């Protein structure tokens, strides 16, 4: 039975380290986009599935945010 990534669906090799190594790729991408480390890997999954929306550090605040 082959393993697949729960985020991108990419097939992973049978090597025991393939899952953690591939998962680090998504953690790194999360850190680049959000500007901080994720609290846990569930937060990474939620972010990439669209269930969790976090403002990017480069976004500018809109006036409505302060009303």
mmCIF file of C-alpha atoms in Angstrom:
data_model
loop_
_atom_site.group_PDB
_atom_site.id
_atom_site.type_symbol
_atom_site.label_atom_id
_atom_site.label_comp_id
_atom_site.label_asym_id
_atom_site.label_seq_id
_atom_site.Cartn_x
_atom_site.Cartn_y
_atom_site.Cartn_z
ATOM 1 C CA UNK A 1 0.000 0.000 0.000
ATOM 2 C CA UNK A 2 1.563 3.294 -1.065
ATOM 3 C CA UNK A 3 1.444 6.450 1.007
ATOM 4 C CA UNK A 4 0.327 9.807 -0.352
ATOM 5 C CA UNK A 5 0.696 13.329 0.974
ATOM 6 C CA UNK A 6 -2.451 14.537 2.769
ATOM 7 C CA UNK A 7 -1.922 18.054 1.404
ATOM 8 C CA UNK A 8 -0.949 17.701 -2.248
ATOM 9 C CA UNK A 9 -1.750 14.042 -2.926
ATOM 10 C CA UNK A 10 1.759 13.338 -4.209
ATOM 11 C CA UNK A 11 2.767 9.676 -3.861
ATOM 12 C CA UNK A 12 5.521 9.143 -1.295
ATOM 13 C CA UNK A 13 8.217 6.503 -1.490
ATOM 14 C CA UNK A 14 8.291 3.534 0.870
ATOM 15 C CA UNK A 15 11.273 5.060 2.693
ATOM 16 C CA UNK A 16 10.339 5.793 6.317
ATOM 17 C CA UNK A 17 11.780 9.313 6.040
ATOM 18 C CA UNK A 18 9.900 10.317 2.892
ATOM 19 C CA UNK A 19 6.789 11.488 4.778
ATOM 20 C CA UNK A 20 8.537 13.774 7.279
ATOM 21 C CA UNK A 21 10.879 15.139 4.605
ATOM 22 C CA UNK A 22 8.004 15.907 2.246
ATOM 23 C CA UNK A 23 5.944 17.377 5.095
ATOM 24 C CA UNK A 24 8.768 19.793 5.861
ATOM 25 C CA UNK A 25 8.323 21.180 2.339
ATOM 26 C CA UNK A 26 4.755 22.203 3.210
ATOM 27 C CA UNK A 27 5.793 23.562 6.631
ATOM 28 C CA UNK A 28 8.440 25.711 4.927
ATOM 29 C CA UNK A 29 5.895 26.995 2.414
ATOM 30 C CA UNK A 30 3.473 27.798 5.262
ATOM 31 C CA UNK A 31 6.230 29.751 7.056
ATOM 32 C CA UNK A 32 7.067 31.717 3.893
ATOM 33 C CA UNK A 33 3.436 32.612 3.208
ATOM 34 C CA UNK A 34 2.266 33.293 6.766
ATOM 35 C CA UNK A 35 5.455 34.660 8.297
ATOM 36 C CA UNK A 36 5.606 32.370 11.313
ATOM 37 C CA UNK A 37 5.985 28.713 12.217
ATOM 38 C CA UNK A 38 2.756 26.691 12.361
ATOM 39 C CA UNK A 39 1.450 25.669 15.773
ATOM 40 C CA UNK A 40 1.215 22.074 14.527
ATOM 41 C CA UNK A 41 0.883 20.152 11.280
ATOM 42 C CA UNK A 42 -2.936 20.267 11.514
ATOM 43 C CA UNK A 43 -2.653 24.029 11.036
ATOM 44 C CA UNK A 44 -0.587 23.428 7.883
ATOM 45 C CA UNK A 45 -3.239 21.017 6.537
ATOM 46 C CA UNK A 46 -6.057 23.459 7.342
ATOM 47 C CA UNK A 47 -4.233 26.342 5.672
ATOM 48 C CA UNK A 48 -3.611 24.490 2.414
ATOM 49 C CA UNK A 49 -7.134 23.033 2.311
ATOM 50 C CA UNK A 50 -8.623 26.525 2.612
ATOM 51 C CA UNK A 51 -10.224 25.887 6.011
ATOM 52 C CA UNK A 52 -7.832 28.328 7.669
ATOM 53 C CA UNK A 53 -7.254 31.778 6.262
ATOM 54 C CA UNK A 54 -4.433 33.814 7.692
ATOM 55 C CA UNK A 55 -3.437 37.252 6.498
ATOM 56 C CA UNK A 56 -0.105 37.437 4.797
ATOM 57 C CA UNK A 57 2.487 39.706 6.441
ATOM 58 C CA UNK A 58 2.679 41.804 3.270
ATOM 59 C CA UNK A 59 -1.036 42.618 3.277
ATOM 60 C CA UNK A 60 -1.933 46.188 4.078
ATOM 61 C CA UNK A 61 -4.686 46.877 6.576
ATOM 62 C CA UNK A 62 -7.859 48.328 5.144
ATOM 63 C CA UNK A 63 -9.752 51.142 6.862
ATOM 64 C CA UNK A 64 -12.661 48.790 7.529
ATOM 65 C CA UNK A 65 -10.404 46.754 9.812
ATOM 66 C CA UNK A 66 -10.288 49.629 12.284
ATOM 67 C CA UNK A 67 -13.970 50.578 12.267
#
